[in-house]
CSV table of N, CA and C and ligand atoms in Angstrom, one decimal:
chain,number,residue,atom,x,y,z
A,12,MET,N,-14.0,10.8,-12.5
A,12,MET,CA,-14.1,11.9,-11.5
A,12,MET,C,-13.0,12.9,-11.8
A,13,ASN,N,-13.3,14.1,-11.5
A,13,ASN,CA,-12.3,15.2,-11.5
A,13,ASN,C,-11.1,15.0,-10.6
A,14,ALA,N,-9.9,15.2,-11.2
A,14,ALA,CA,-8.6,14.9,-10.5
A,14,ALA,C,-8.6,15.5,-9.1
A,15,LEU,N,-9.0,16.7,-9.0
A,15,LEU,CA,-8.9,17.4,-7.8
A,15,LEU,C,-9.9,16.9,-6.7
A,16,SER,N,-11.1,16.5,-7.2
A,16,SER,CA,-12.1,15.9,-6.2
A,16,SER,C,-11.6,14.6,-5.7
A,17,LEU,N,-10.9,13.8,-6.6
A,17,LEU,CA,-10.4,12.5,-6.1
A,17,LEU,C,-9.3,12.8,-5.0
A,18,LEU,N,-8.4,13.7,-5.3
A,18,LEU,CA,-7.4,13.9,-4.3
A,18,LEU,C,-7.9,14.5,-3.0
A,19,LYS,N,-8.9,15.4,-3.1
A,19,LYS,CA,-9.6,16.0,-1.9
A,19,LYS,C,-10.2,14.9,-1.1
A,20,GLN,N,-10.9,13.9,-1.8
A,20,GLN,CA,-11.5,12.8,-1.1
A,20,GLN,C,-10.5,11.9,-0.3
A,21,ASP,N,-9.4,11.7,-0.9
A,21,ASP,CA,-8.3,10.9,-0.2
A,21,ASP,C,-7.8,11.7,1.0
A,22,HIS,N,-7.6,13.0,0.8
A,22,HIS,CA,-7.1,13.9,2.0
A,22,HIS,C,-8.1,13.8,3.2
A,23,ASP,N,-9.4,14.0,2.8
A,23,ASP,CA,-10.4,14.0,3.9
A,23,ASP,C,-10.5,12.6,4.6
A,24,LYS,N,-10.3,11.5,3.8
A,24,LYS,CA,-10.3,10.3,4.5
A,24,LYS,C,-9.1,10.1,5.4
A,25,ALA,N,-7.9,10.6,4.9
A,25,ALA,CA,-6.8,10.5,5.8
A,25,ALA,C,-6.9,11.3,7.1
A,26,LYS,N,-7.5,12.5,7.0
A,26,LYS,CA,-7.7,13.3,8.2
A,26,LYS,C,-8.6,12.6,9.1
A,27,GLU,N,-9.6,11.9,8.6
A,27,GLU,CA,-10.6,11.2,9.4
A,27,GLU,C,-10.0,10.1,10.2
A,28,VAL,N,-9.1,9.3,9.5
A,28,VAL,CA,-8.5,8.2,10.1
A,28,VAL,C,-7.5,8.7,11.2
A,29,ILE,N,-6.8,9.8,10.9
A,29,ILE,CA,-5.8,10.4,11.8
A,29,ILE,C,-6.6,10.8,13.1
A,30,GLU,N,-7.8,11.3,13.0
A,30,GLU,CA,-8.6,11.7,14.2
A,30,GLU,C,-8.9,10.4,15.0
A,31,GLN,N,-9.3,9.3,14.2
A,31,GLN,CA,-9.6,8.1,14.9
A,31,GLN,C,-8.4,7.5,15.7
A,32,ILE,N,-7.3,7.7,15.0
A,32,ILE,CA,-6.0,7.1,15.7
A,32,ILE,C,-5.8,8.0,17.0
A,33,GLU,N,-5.9,9.3,16.9
A,33,GLU,CA,-5.6,10.1,18.0
A,33,GLU,C,-6.5,9.9,19.2
A,34,SER,N,-7.7,9.4,18.9
A,34,SER,CA,-8.7,9.1,20.0
A,34,SER,C,-8.5,7.7,20.6
A,35,THR,N,-7.5,6.9,20.1
A,35,THR,CA,-7.3,5.6,20.7
A,35,THR,C,-6.4,5.7,22.0
A,36,GLY,N,-7.0,5.3,23.0
A,36,GLY,CA,-6.3,5.4,24.3
A,36,GLY,C,-5.3,4.2,24.5
A,37,GLU,N,-4.8,4.2,25.7
A,37,GLU,CA,-3.8,3.1,26.1
A,37,GLU,C,-4.4,1.7,26.0
A,38,GLY,N,-5.8,1.7,26.2
A,38,GLY,CA,-6.5,0.4,26.1
A,38,GLY,C,-6.7,-0.1,24.7
A,39,ALA,N,-6.4,0.7,23.7
A,39,ALA,CA,-6.8,0.3,22.3
A,39,ALA,C,-5.5,0.3,21.4
A,40,VAL,N,-4.5,-0.3,22.0
A,40,VAL,CA,-3.2,-0.4,21.2
A,40,VAL,C,-3.3,-1.1,19.9
A,41,LYS,N,-4.1,-2.3,20.0
A,41,LYS,CA,-4.2,-3.1,18.8
A,41,LYS,C,-5.0,-2.3,17.7
A,42,ARG,N,-6.0,-1.7,18.1
A,42,ARG,CA,-6.8,-0.9,17.2
A,42,ARG,C,-6.0,0.2,16.5
A,43,ARG,N,-5.1,0.8,17.4
A,43,ARG,CA,-4.3,1.9,16.9
A,43,ARG,C,-3.4,1.4,15.8
A,44,GLY,N,-2.8,0.2,16.0
A,44,GLY,CA,-1.9,-0.4,15.1
A,44,GLY,C,-2.6,-0.7,13.8
A,45,GLU,N,-3.9,-1.2,13.9
A,45,GLU,CA,-4.6,-1.6,12.6
A,45,GLU,C,-4.9,-0.3,11.8
A,46,LEU,N,-5.4,0.7,12.6
A,46,LEU,CA,-5.8,1.9,11.9
A,46,LEU,C,-4.6,2.6,11.2
A,47,PHE,N,-3.4,2.5,11.9
A,47,PHE,CA,-2.2,3.1,11.4
A,47,PHE,C,-1.8,2.3,10.1
A,48,GLN,N,-1.8,1.0,10.1
A,48,GLN,CA,-1.5,0.2,8.9
A,48,GLN,C,-2.4,0.6,7.7
A,49,GLY,N,-3.7,0.8,8.0
A,49,GLY,CA,-4.7,1.2,7.0
A,49,GLY,C,-4.3,2.6,6.4
A,50,LEU,N,-3.9,3.5,7.3
A,50,LEU,CA,-3.5,4.9,6.9
A,50,LEU,C,-2.2,4.8,6.0
A,51,VAL,N,-1.2,4.0,6.4
A,51,VAL,CA,0.0,3.8,5.6
A,51,VAL,C,-0.4,3.4,4.2
A,52,ASP,N,-1.2,2.3,4.2
A,52,ASP,CA,-1.6,1.8,2.9
A,52,ASP,C,-2.3,2.9,2.0
A,53,ASP,N,-3.2,3.6,2.6
A,53,ASP,CA,-4.0,4.6,1.9
A,53,ASP,C,-3.0,5.7,1.4
A,54,LEU,N,-2.0,6.1,2.2
A,54,LEU,CA,-1.1,7.2,1.8
A,54,LEU,C,-0.1,6.7,0.8
A,55,THR,N,0.3,5.4,0.9
A,55,THR,CA,1.1,4.8,-0.2
A,55,THR,C,0.4,5.0,-1.5
A,56,VAL,N,-0.8,4.6,-1.6
A,56,VAL,CA,-1.5,4.6,-2.8
A,56,VAL,C,-1.7,6.1,-3.3
A,57,HIS,N,-2.0,6.9,-2.4
A,57,HIS,CA,-2.2,8.3,-2.7
A,57,HIS,C,-1.0,9.0,-3.3
A,58,GLU,N,0.1,8.7,-2.6
A,58,GLU,CA,1.4,9.3,-3.1
A,58,GLU,C,1.8,8.7,-4.4
A,59,ARG,N,1.4,7.5,-4.7
A,59,ARG,CA,1.7,6.9,-6.1
A,59,ARG,C,0.9,7.6,-7.2
A,60,ILE,N,-0.4,7.9,-6.9
A,60,ILE,CA,-1.2,8.5,-8.0
A,60,ILE,C,-0.7,10.0,-8.2
A,61,GLU,N,-0.2,10.6,-7.1
A,61,GLU,CA,0.3,12.0,-7.3
A,61,GLU,C,1.6,11.9,-8.0
A,62,GLU,N,2.5,11.1,-7.6
A,62,GLU,CA,3.9,11.1,-8.1
A,62,GLU,C,4.0,10.5,-9.5
A,63,GLU,N,3.1,9.6,-9.9
A,63,GLU,CA,3.2,8.9,-11.1
A,63,GLU,C,2.3,9.6,-12.2
A,64,ILE,N,1.2,10.3,-11.7
A,64,ILE,CA,0.4,10.9,-12.7
A,64,ILE,C,0.2,12.5,-12.5
A,65,PHE,N,-0.3,12.8,-11.3
A,65,PHE,CA,-0.6,14.2,-11.1
A,65,PHE,C,0.6,15.2,-11.2
A,66,TYR,N,1.6,14.9,-10.4
A,66,TYR,CA,2.7,15.8,-10.3
A,66,TYR,C,3.5,15.9,-11.7
A,67,PRO,N,3.7,14.8,-12.4
A,67,PRO,CA,4.4,14.9,-13.6
A,67,PRO,C,3.6,15.8,-14.7
A,68,ALA,N,2.3,15.7,-14.7
A,68,ALA,CA,1.5,16.4,-15.6
A,68,ALA,C,1.6,17.9,-15.2
A,69,LEU,N,1.5,18.2,-13.9
A,69,LEU,CA,1.5,19.6,-13.4
A,69,LEU,C,2.9,20.3,-13.6
A,70,GLN,N,3.9,19.4,-13.5
A,70,GLN,CA,5.3,19.9,-13.4
A,70,GLN,C,5.7,20.5,-14.8
A,71,LYS,N,5.0,20.1,-15.9
A,71,LYS,CA,5.2,20.6,-17.2
A,71,LYS,C,4.9,22.1,-17.3
A,72,HIS,N,4.1,22.6,-16.4
A,72,HIS,CA,3.7,24.0,-16.4
A,72,HIS,C,4.7,24.8,-15.6
A,73,PRO,N,5.5,25.7,-16.3
A,73,PRO,CA,6.6,26.4,-15.6
A,73,PRO,C,6.2,27.1,-14.3
A,74,ASN,N,5.0,27.6,-14.2
A,74,ASN,CA,4.7,28.3,-13.0
A,74,ASN,C,4.3,27.4,-11.8
A,75,ALA,N,4.2,26.1,-12.1
A,75,ALA,CA,3.8,25.2,-11.0
A,75,ALA,C,5.0,24.3,-10.6
A,76,LYS,N,6.1,24.4,-11.4
A,76,LYS,CA,7.2,23.5,-11.2
A,76,LYS,C,7.8,23.5,-9.8
A,77,ASP,N,8.1,24.6,-9.3
A,77,ASP,CA,8.7,24.8,-7.9
A,77,ASP,C,7.9,24.1,-6.9
A,78,LEU,N,6.6,24.5,-6.9
A,78,LEU,CA,5.6,23.9,-6.0
A,78,LEU,C,5.6,22.4,-6.0
A,79,VAL,N,5.6,21.9,-7.2
A,79,VAL,CA,5.6,20.4,-7.4
A,79,VAL,C,6.9,19.8,-6.8
A,80,LEU,N,8.0,20.4,-7.0
A,80,LEU,CA,9.3,19.9,-6.5
A,80,LEU,C,9.3,19.9,-5.0
A,81,GLU,N,8.7,21.0,-4.4
A,81,GLU,CA,8.5,21.0,-3.0
A,81,GLU,C,7.6,19.9,-2.5
A,82,ALA,N,6.6,19.6,-3.2
A,82,ALA,CA,5.7,18.5,-2.8
A,82,ALA,C,6.3,17.2,-2.7
A,83,TYR,N,7.2,16.9,-3.7
A,83,TYR,CA,8.0,15.6,-3.6
A,83,TYR,C,8.8,15.6,-2.4
A,84,VAL,N,9.4,16.6,-2.0
A,84,VAL,CA,10.3,16.7,-0.8
A,84,VAL,C,9.4,16.4,0.5
A,85,GLU,N,8.2,17.0,0.4
A,85,GLU,CA,7.3,16.8,1.6
A,85,GLU,C,6.8,15.4,1.7
A,86,HIS,N,6.6,14.7,0.6
A,86,HIS,CA,6.2,13.3,0.6
A,86,HIS,C,7.4,12.5,1.3
A,87,GLY,N,8.6,12.9,0.9
A,87,GLY,CA,9.8,12.2,1.5
A,87,GLY,C,9.8,12.4,3.0
A,88,VAL,N,9.5,13.6,3.5
A,88,VAL,CA,9.5,13.8,5.0
A,88,VAL,C,8.4,12.9,5.7
A,89,VAL,N,7.2,13.0,5.0
A,89,VAL,CA,6.1,12.3,5.6
A,89,VAL,C,6.4,10.7,5.6
A,90,ASP,N,7.0,10.3,4.6
A,90,ASP,CA,7.4,8.8,4.5
A,90,ASP,C,8.4,8.4,5.6
A,91,THR,N,9.4,9.3,5.8
A,91,THR,CA,10.4,9.0,6.8
A,91,THR,C,9.7,8.9,8.1
A,92,LEU,N,8.8,9.9,8.4
A,92,LEU,CA,8.1,9.9,9.7
A,92,LEU,C,7.2,8.6,9.9
A,93,LEU,N,6.6,8.2,8.7
A,93,LEU,CA,5.7,7.0,8.8
A,93,LEU,C,6.6,5.7,9.1
A,94,ASP,N,7.8,5.7,8.5
A,94,ASP,CA,8.8,4.6,8.7
A,94,ASP,C,9.1,4.6,10.2
A,95,GLU,N,9.5,5.8,10.7
A,95,GLU,CA,9.8,5.9,12.1
A,95,GLU,C,8.8,5.4,13.0
A,96,ILE,N,7.5,5.8,12.8
A,96,ILE,CA,6.4,5.3,13.7
A,96,ILE,C,6.3,3.8,13.6
A,97,SER,N,6.5,3.2,12.4
A,97,SER,CA,6.4,1.8,12.2
A,97,SER,C,7.4,1.1,13.1
A,98,THR,N,8.5,1.7,13.4
A,98,THR,CA,9.5,1.0,14.3
A,98,THR,C,9.1,1.0,15.8
A,99,ILE,N,8.2,1.9,16.1
A,99,ILE,CA,7.9,2.1,17.5
A,99,ILE,C,6.6,1.2,17.9
A,100,ASP,N,6.7,0.5,19.0
A,100,ASP,CA,5.6,-0.3,19.5
A,100,ASP,C,4.4,0.6,19.8
A,101,ALA,N,3.2,0.2,19.3
A,101,ALA,CA,2.0,1.1,19.3
A,101,ALA,C,1.7,1.5,20.8
A,102,GLY,N,2.2,0.7,21.8
A,102,GLY,CA,1.9,1.0,23.2
A,102,GLY,C,3.0,1.8,23.8
A,103,ASP,N,4.0,2.1,23.1
A,103,ASP,CA,5.1,2.9,23.7
A,103,ASP,C,4.8,4.4,23.8
A,104,GLU,N,5.3,5.0,24.8
A,104,GLU,CA,5.0,6.4,25.1
A,104,GLU,C,5.5,7.4,24.0
A,105,LYS,N,6.4,6.9,23.2
A,105,LYS,CA,6.9,7.8,22.1
A,105,LYS,C,6.0,7.7,20.9
A,106,TRP,N,5.1,6.7,20.8
A,106,TRP,CA,4.3,6.5,19.6
A,106,TRP,C,3.5,7.8,19.3
A,107,MET,N,2.7,8.2,20.2
A,107,MET,CA,1.8,9.3,19.9
A,107,MET,C,2.5,10.6,19.6
A,108,PRO,N,3.6,11.0,20.4
A,108,PRO,CA,4.2,12.2,20.1
A,108,PRO,C,4.8,12.1,18.6
A,109,THR,N,5.4,11.1,18.2
A,109,THR,CA,5.9,10.9,16.9
A,109,THR,C,4.8,11.0,15.8
A,110,PHE,N,3.6,10.4,16.2
A,110,PHE,CA,2.5,10.5,15.3
A,110,PHE,C,2.0,11.9,15.1
A,111,LYS,N,2.1,12.7,16.2
A,111,LYS,CA,1.7,14.1,16.1
A,111,LYS,C,2.5,14.9,15.2
A,112,VAL,N,3.9,14.6,15.2
A,112,VAL,CA,4.8,15.3,14.3
A,112,VAL,C,4.5,15.0,12.9
A,113,PHE,N,4.2,13.7,12.6
A,113,PHE,CA,3.8,13.2,11.3
A,113,PHE,C,2.5,14.0,10.9
A,114,LYS,N,1.6,14.0,11.8
A,114,LYS,CA,0.3,14.7,11.5
A,114,LYS,C,0.4,16.2,11.1
A,115,GLU,N,1.3,16.8,11.8
A,115,GLU,CA,1.5,18.3,11.5
A,115,GLU,C,2.1,18.4,10.1
A,116,ASN,N,3.1,17.5,9.8
A,116,ASN,CA,3.7,17.6,8.5
A,116,ASN,C,2.7,17.3,7.3
A,117,LEU,N,1.9,16.2,7.6
A,117,LEU,CA,0.9,15.9,6.6
A,117,LEU,C,-0.1,17.0,6.4
A,118,GLU,N,-0.6,17.6,7.5
A,118,GLU,CA,-1.6,18.6,7.4
A,118,GLU,C,-1.0,19.9,6.6
A,119,HIS,N,0.3,20.1,6.9
A,119,HIS,CA,0.9,21.3,6.1
A,119,HIS,C,0.9,21.0,4.6
A,120,HIS,N,1.3,19.7,4.3
A,120,HIS,CA,1.4,19.3,2.9
A,120,HIS,C,0.0,19.4,2.2
A,121,ILE,N,-1.0,18.9,2.9
A,121,ILE,CA,-2.3,18.9,2.4
A,121,ILE,C,-2.8,20.3,2.1
A,122,GLU,N,-2.5,21.1,3.1
A,122,GLU,CA,-2.9,22.6,3.0
A,122,GLU,C,-2.3,23.2,1.7
A,123,GLU,N,-1.0,22.9,1.5
A,123,GLU,CA,-0.3,23.5,0.4
A,123,GLU,C,-0.9,22.9,-1.0
A,124,GLU,N,-1.2,21.6,-1.0
A,124,GLU,CA,-1.8,21.0,-2.1
A,124,GLU,C,-3.1,21.6,-2.4
A,125,GLU,N,-4.0,21.6,-1.5
A,125,GLU,CA,-5.3,22.1,-1.7
A,125,GLU,C,-5.4,23.7,-2.0
A,126,GLY,N,-4.4,24.3,-1.5
A,126,GLY,CA,-4.3,25.8,-1.7
A,126,GLY,C,-3.6,26.2,-3.0
A,127,GLU,N,-2.4,26.5,-2.9
A,127,GLU,CA,-1.6,26.9,-4.1
A,127,GLU,C,-1.6,26.0,-5.3
A,128,LEU,N,-1.4,24.7,-4.9
A,128,LEU,CA,-1.2,23.7,-6.0
A,128,LEU,C,-2.5,23.5,-6.8
A,129,PHE,N,-3.6,23.4,-6.0
A,129,PHE,CA,-4.9,23.2,-6.7
A,129,PHE,C,-5.2,24.4,-7.6
A,130,LYS,N,-4.9,25.6,-7.0
A,130,LYS,CA,-5.2,26.9,-7.8
A,130,LYS,C,-4.4,26.8,-9.1
A,131,LYS,N,-3.1,26.5,-9.0
A,131,LYS,CA,-2.3,26.4,-10.3
A,131,LYS,C,-2.8,25.3,-11.2
A,132,THR,N,-3.3,24.2,-10.6
A,132,THR,CA,-3.8,23.1,-11.5
A,132,THR,C,-5.1,23.6,-12.3
A,133,LYS,N,-6.0,24.3,-11.5
A,133,LYS,CA,-7.2,24.8,-12.2
A,133,LYS,C,-6.8,25.8,-13.3
A,134,SER,N,-5.8,26.6,-13.2
A,134,SER,CA,-5.5,27.6,-14.3
A,134,SER,C,-4.7,26.8,-15.4
A,135,ALA,N,-4.1,25.7,-15.1
A,135,ALA,CA,-3.2,25.0,-16.1
A,135,ALA,C,-4.0,24.0,-17.0
A,136,PHE,N,-5.1,23.5,-16.4
A,136,PHE,CA,-5.9,22.4,-17.1
A,136,PHE,C,-7.3,22.8,-17.4
A,137,SER,N,-7.9,22.3,-18.5
A,137,SER,CA,-9.3,22.5,-18.7
A,137,SER,C,-10.1,21.5,-17.9
A,138,THR,N,-11.4,21.7,-17.9
A,138,THR,CA,-12.3,20.7,-17.2
A,138,THR,C,-12.2,19.3,-17.7
A,139,VAL,N,-12.1,19.2,-19.1
A,139,VAL,CA,-12.0,18.0,-19.8
A,139,VAL,C,-10.6,17.3,-19.4
A,140,GLN,N,-9.6,18.1,-19.3
A,140,GLN,CA,-8.3,17.5,-19.0
A,140,GLN,C,-8.3,17.0,-17.5
A,141,LEU,N,-8.9,17.8,-16.6
A,141,LEU,CA,-9.0,17.4,-15.2
A,141,LEU,C,-9.8,16.1,-15.1
A,142,GLU,N,-10.8,15.9,-15.9
A,142,GLU,CA,-11.6,14.7,-15.8
A,142,GLU,C,-10.7,13.5,-16.3
A,143,ASP,N,-10.0,13.8,-17.4
A,143,ASP,CA,-9.1,12.7,-18.0
A,143,ASP,C,-8.0,12.3,-17.0
A,144,LEU,N,-7.4,13.3,-16.4
A,144,LEU,CA,-6.3,13.0,-15.3
A,144,LEU,C,-7.0,12.2,-14.2
A,145,GLY,N,-8.2,12.6,-13.8
A,145,GLY,CA,-8.9,11.9,-12.7
A,145,GLY,C,-9.1,10.5,-13.0
A,146,ALA,N,-9.5,10.2,-14.3
A,146,ALA,CA,-9.8,8.8,-14.7
A,146,ALA,C,-8.5,8.0,-14.6
A,147,GLN,N,-7.4,8.6,-15.1
A,147,GLN,CA,-6.1,7.9,-15.0
A,147,GLN,C,-5.7,7.6,-13.6
A,148,MET,N,-6.0,8.6,-12.8
A,148,MET,CA,-5.6,8.4,-11.3
A,148,MET,C,-6.5,7.4,-10.6
A,149,ALA,N,-7.7,7.3,-11.0
A,149,ALA,CA,-8.7,6.4,-10.4
A,149,ALA,C,-8.3,5.0,-10.8
A,150,ALA,N,-7.8,4.8,-12.0
A,150,ALA,CA,-7.4,3.5,-12.5
A,150,ALA,C,-6.1,3.0,-11.8
A,151,LEU,N,-5.2,3.9,-11.7
A,151,LEU,CA,-3.9,3.5,-11.0
A,151,LEU,C,-4.2,3.3,-9.5
A,152,LYS,N,-5.1,4.1,-8.9
A,152,LYS,CA,-5.5,3.8,-7.5
A,152,LYS,C,-6.0,2.4,-7.2
A,153,GLU,N,-6.8,1.9,-8.2
A,153,GLU,CA,-7.3,0.6,-8.0
A,153,GLU,C,-6.2,-0.5,-8.2
A,154,GLN,N,-5.4,-0.2,-9.2
A,154,GLN,CA,-4.3,-1.1,-9.4
A,154,GLN,C,-3.3,-1.2,-8.2
A,155,ALA,N,-3.0,0.0,-7.7
A,155,ALA,CA,-2.1,0.1,-6.6
A,155,ALA,C,-2.7,-0.6,-5.3
A,156,GLN,N,-4.0,-0.5,-5.1
A,156,GLN,CA,-4.6,-1.1,-4.0
A,156,GLN,C,-4.5,-2.6,-4.1
A,157,GLN,N,-4.8,-3.1,-5.4
A,157,GLN,CA,-4.7,-4.6,-5.6
A,157,GLN,C,-3.3,-5.1,-5.3
A,158,GLU,N,-2.3,-4.3,-5.7
A,158,GLU,CA,-0.9,-4.7,-5.5
A,158,GLU,C,-0.6,-4.8,-4.1
A,159,LEU,N,-1.1,-3.9,-3.3
A,159,LEU,CA,-0.8,-3.8,-1.8
A,159,LEU,C,-1.5,-5.1,-1.2
A,160,MET,N,-2.7,-5.4,-1.6
A,160,MET,CA,-3.5,-6.5,-1.1
A,160,MET,C,-2.7,-7.9,-1.4
A,161,GLU,N,-2.1,-7.9,-2.6
A,161,GLU,CA,-1.4,-9.1,-3.0
A,161,GLU,C,-0.1,-9.3,-2.2
A,162,GLU,N,0.5,-8.1,-2.0
A,162,GLU,CA,1.7,-8.2,-1.1
A,162,GLU,C,1.4,-8.7,0.3
A,163,ALA,N,0.3,-8.1,0.8
A,163,ALA,CA,-0.1,-8.5,2.2
A,163,ALA,C,-0.4,-10.0,2.2
A,164,ARG,N,-1.1,-10.5,1.2
A,164,ARG,CA,-1.4,-11.9,1.1
A,164,ARG,C,-0.1,-12.8,1.1
A,165,LYS,N,0.9,-12.4,0.4
A,165,LYS,CA,2.1,-13.1,0.3
A,165,LYS,C,2.8,-13.2,1.6
A,166,GLU,N,2.7,-12.0,2.4
A,166,GLU,CA,3.5,-11.9,3.6
A,166,GLU,C,2.8,-12.7,4.7
A,167,SER,N,1.5,-12.9,4.6
A,167,SER,CA,0.8,-13.6,5.6
A,167,SER,C,0.8,-15.1,5.5
B,223,FE2,FE1,-2.3,14.7,-1.7
B,224,FE2,FE1,0.9,14.9,-1.8
Protein backbone atom coordinates (compact mmCIF):
# COMPACT_ATOMS: atom_id res chain seq x y z
CA MET A 1 0.00 0.00 0.00
CA ASN A 2 1.07 3.56 -0.67
CA ALA A 3 2.66 5.10 2.46
CA LEU A 4 0.29 8.05 2.48
CA SER A 5 -2.84 5.90 2.15
CA LEU A 6 -1.66 3.78 5.07
CA LEU A 7 -1.13 6.83 7.28
CA LYS A 8 -4.45 8.35 6.23
CA GLN A 9 -6.24 5.10 7.11
CA ASP A 10 -4.72 5.17 10.60
CA HIS A 11 -5.72 8.83 11.04
CA ASP A 12 -9.31 8.11 10.00
CA LYS A 13 -9.54 5.20 12.40
CA ALA A 14 -8.20 7.31 15.28
CA LYS A 15 -10.74 10.05 14.55
CA GLU A 16 -13.54 7.47 14.53
CA VAL A 17 -12.50 6.02 17.90
CA ILE A 18 -12.20 9.54 19.35
CA GLU A 19 -15.79 10.22 18.31
CA GLN A 20 -16.91 6.97 19.95
CA ILE A 21 -15.09 7.91 23.15
CA GLU A 22 -16.68 11.35 23.18
CA SER A 23 -20.12 9.80 22.95
CA THR A 24 -19.57 7.65 26.06
CA GLY A 25 -21.67 9.07 28.86
CA GLU A 26 -21.28 8.67 32.60
CA GLY A 27 -22.91 5.26 32.41
CA ALA A 28 -20.29 3.90 30.04
CA VAL A 29 -17.11 4.46 32.01
CA LYS A 30 -15.81 0.93 31.46
CA ARG A 31 -16.37 1.18 27.70
CA ARG A 32 -14.65 4.58 27.72
CA GLY A 33 -11.57 3.04 29.34
CA GLU A 34 -11.48 0.14 26.87
CA LEU A 35 -11.84 2.40 23.84
CA PHE A 36 -9.15 4.68 25.22
CA GLN A 37 -6.71 1.80 25.71
CA GLY A 38 -7.33 0.70 22.11
CA LEU A 39 -6.67 4.25 20.92
CA VAL A 40 -3.42 4.45 22.90
CA ASP A 41 -2.26 1.16 21.35
CA ASP A 42 -3.16 2.29 17.82
CA LEU A 43 -1.37 5.61 18.26
CA THR A 44 1.69 3.94 19.78
CA VAL A 45 1.99 1.77 16.67
CA HIS A 46 1.25 4.70 14.36
CA GLU A 47 3.90 6.92 15.94
CA ARG A 48 6.42 4.10 15.64
CA ILE A 49 5.94 3.64 11.91
CA GLU A 50 6.21 7.38 11.43
CA GLU A 51 9.22 7.89 13.68
CA GLU A 52 11.13 4.79 12.59
CA ILE A 53 10.41 4.84 8.85
CA PHE A 54 8.40 7.75 7.46
CA TYR A 55 9.97 10.75 9.22
CA PRO A 56 13.61 9.64 8.81
CA ALA A 57 13.05 9.11 5.06
CA LEU A 58 11.36 12.48 4.66
CA GLN A 59 13.82 14.32 6.87
CA LYS A 60 16.56 13.71 4.31
CA HIS A 61 14.83 16.19 2.03
CA PRO A 62 16.00 19.68 3.03
CA ASN A 63 12.69 21.41 2.38
CA ALA A 64 10.78 18.95 4.60
CA LYS A 65 13.20 18.85 7.51
CA ASP A 66 11.69 21.63 9.66
CA LEU A 67 8.19 20.21 9.29
CA VAL A 68 9.40 16.78 10.34
CA LEU A 69 11.17 18.19 13.39
CA GLU A 70 7.94 19.95 14.33
CA ALA A 71 6.03 16.69 13.93
CA TYR A 72 8.33 14.90 16.42
CA VAL A 73 7.61 17.63 18.98
CA GLU A 74 3.87 17.30 18.35
CA HIS A 75 4.09 13.55 18.99
CA GLY A 76 5.74 14.39 22.31
CA VAL A 77 2.88 16.70 23.29
CA VAL A 78 0.26 14.13 22.29
CA ASP A 79 2.09 11.41 24.27
CA THR A 80 2.28 13.60 27.37
CA LEU A 81 -1.46 14.23 27.19
CA LEU A 82 -2.18 10.51 26.71
CA ASP A 83 -0.04 9.77 29.79
CA GLU A 84 -1.92 12.38 31.75
CA ILE A 85 -5.32 10.96 30.76
CA SER A 86 -4.11 7.48 31.75
CA THR A 87 -3.59 8.69 35.32
CA ILE A 88 -7.18 10.00 35.60
CA ASP A 89 -10.01 7.66 36.54
CA ALA A 90 -12.31 7.28 33.50
CA GLY A 91 -15.28 8.33 35.65
CA ASP A 92 -13.61 11.49 36.97
CA GLU A 93 -14.99 14.86 35.86
CA LYS A 94 -11.52 15.90 34.67
CA TRP A 95 -11.24 12.96 32.26
CA MET A 96 -13.25 14.34 29.33
CA PRO A 97 -11.86 17.91 29.47
CA THR A 98 -8.33 16.50 29.39
CA PHE A 99 -9.33 14.17 26.55
CA LYS A 100 -10.67 17.17 24.60
CA VAL A 101 -7.32 18.97 24.89
CA PHE A 102 -5.61 15.83 23.62
CA LYS A 103 -8.11 15.62 20.75
CA GLU A 104 -7.43 19.22 19.68
CA ASN A 105 -3.70 18.59 19.68
CA LEU A 106 -4.00 15.36 17.72
CA GLU A 107 -6.34 16.93 15.17
CA HIS A 108 -3.92 19.79 14.64
CA HIS A 109 -1.08 17.33 14.12
CA ILE A 110 -3.07 15.20 11.66
CA GLU A 111 -4.06 18.33 9.74
CA GLU A 112 -0.42 19.36 9.38
CA GLU A 113 0.60 15.88 8.30
CA GLU A 114 -2.13 15.46 5.73
CA GLY A 115 -1.61 19.01 4.50
CA GLU A 116 1.92 20.38 4.23
CA LEU A 117 3.76 17.19 5.10
CA PHE A 118 1.94 14.96 2.60
CA LYS A 119 2.39 17.64 -0.07
CA LYS A 120 6.15 17.66 0.50
CA THR A 121 6.19 13.86 0.56
CA LYS A 122 4.50 13.68 -2.83
CA SER A 123 7.06 16.01 -4.36
CA ALA A 124 10.01 14.24 -2.71
CA PHE A 125 9.18 10.61 -3.59
CA SER A 126 8.13 8.73 -6.71
CA THR A 127 5.08 6.45 -6.74
CA VAL A 128 7.37 3.42 -6.56
CA GLN A 129 9.21 4.86 -3.57
CA LEU A 130 5.91 5.59 -1.83
CA GLU A 131 4.79 2.01 -2.39
CA ASP A 132 8.10 0.74 -1.03
CA LEU A 133 7.89 2.96 2.06
CA GLY A 134 4.31 1.80 2.55
CA ALA A 135 5.36 -1.84 2.45
CA GLN A 136 8.08 -1.24 5.07
CA MET A 137 5.60 0.62 7.27
CA ALA A 138 2.94 -2.09 6.95
CA ALA A 139 5.50 -4.70 8.02
CA LEU A 140 6.59 -2.68 11.05
CA LYS A 141 2.95 -2.01 11.93
CA GLU A 142 2.26 -5.71 12.12
CA GLN A 143 5.39 -6.34 14.17
CA ALA A 144 4.62 -3.48 16.58
CA GLN A 145 1.05 -4.73 17.05
CA GLN A 146 2.35 -8.18 17.90
CA GLU A 147 4.82 -6.74 20.39
CA LEU A 148 2.02 -4.84 22.12
CA MET A 149 -0.11 -7.98 22.33
CA GLU A 150 2.78 -9.91 23.85
CA GLU A 151 3.36 -7.17 26.41
CA ALA A 152 -0.31 -7.19 27.33
CA ARG A 153 -0.23 -10.97 27.71
CA LYS A 154 2.77 -10.79 30.05
CA GLU A 155 1.06 -8.16 32.17
CA SER A 156 -2.18 -10.09 32.56
FE1 LIG B 1 0.17 10.44 11.51
FE1 LIG C 1 2.33 11.87 13.36
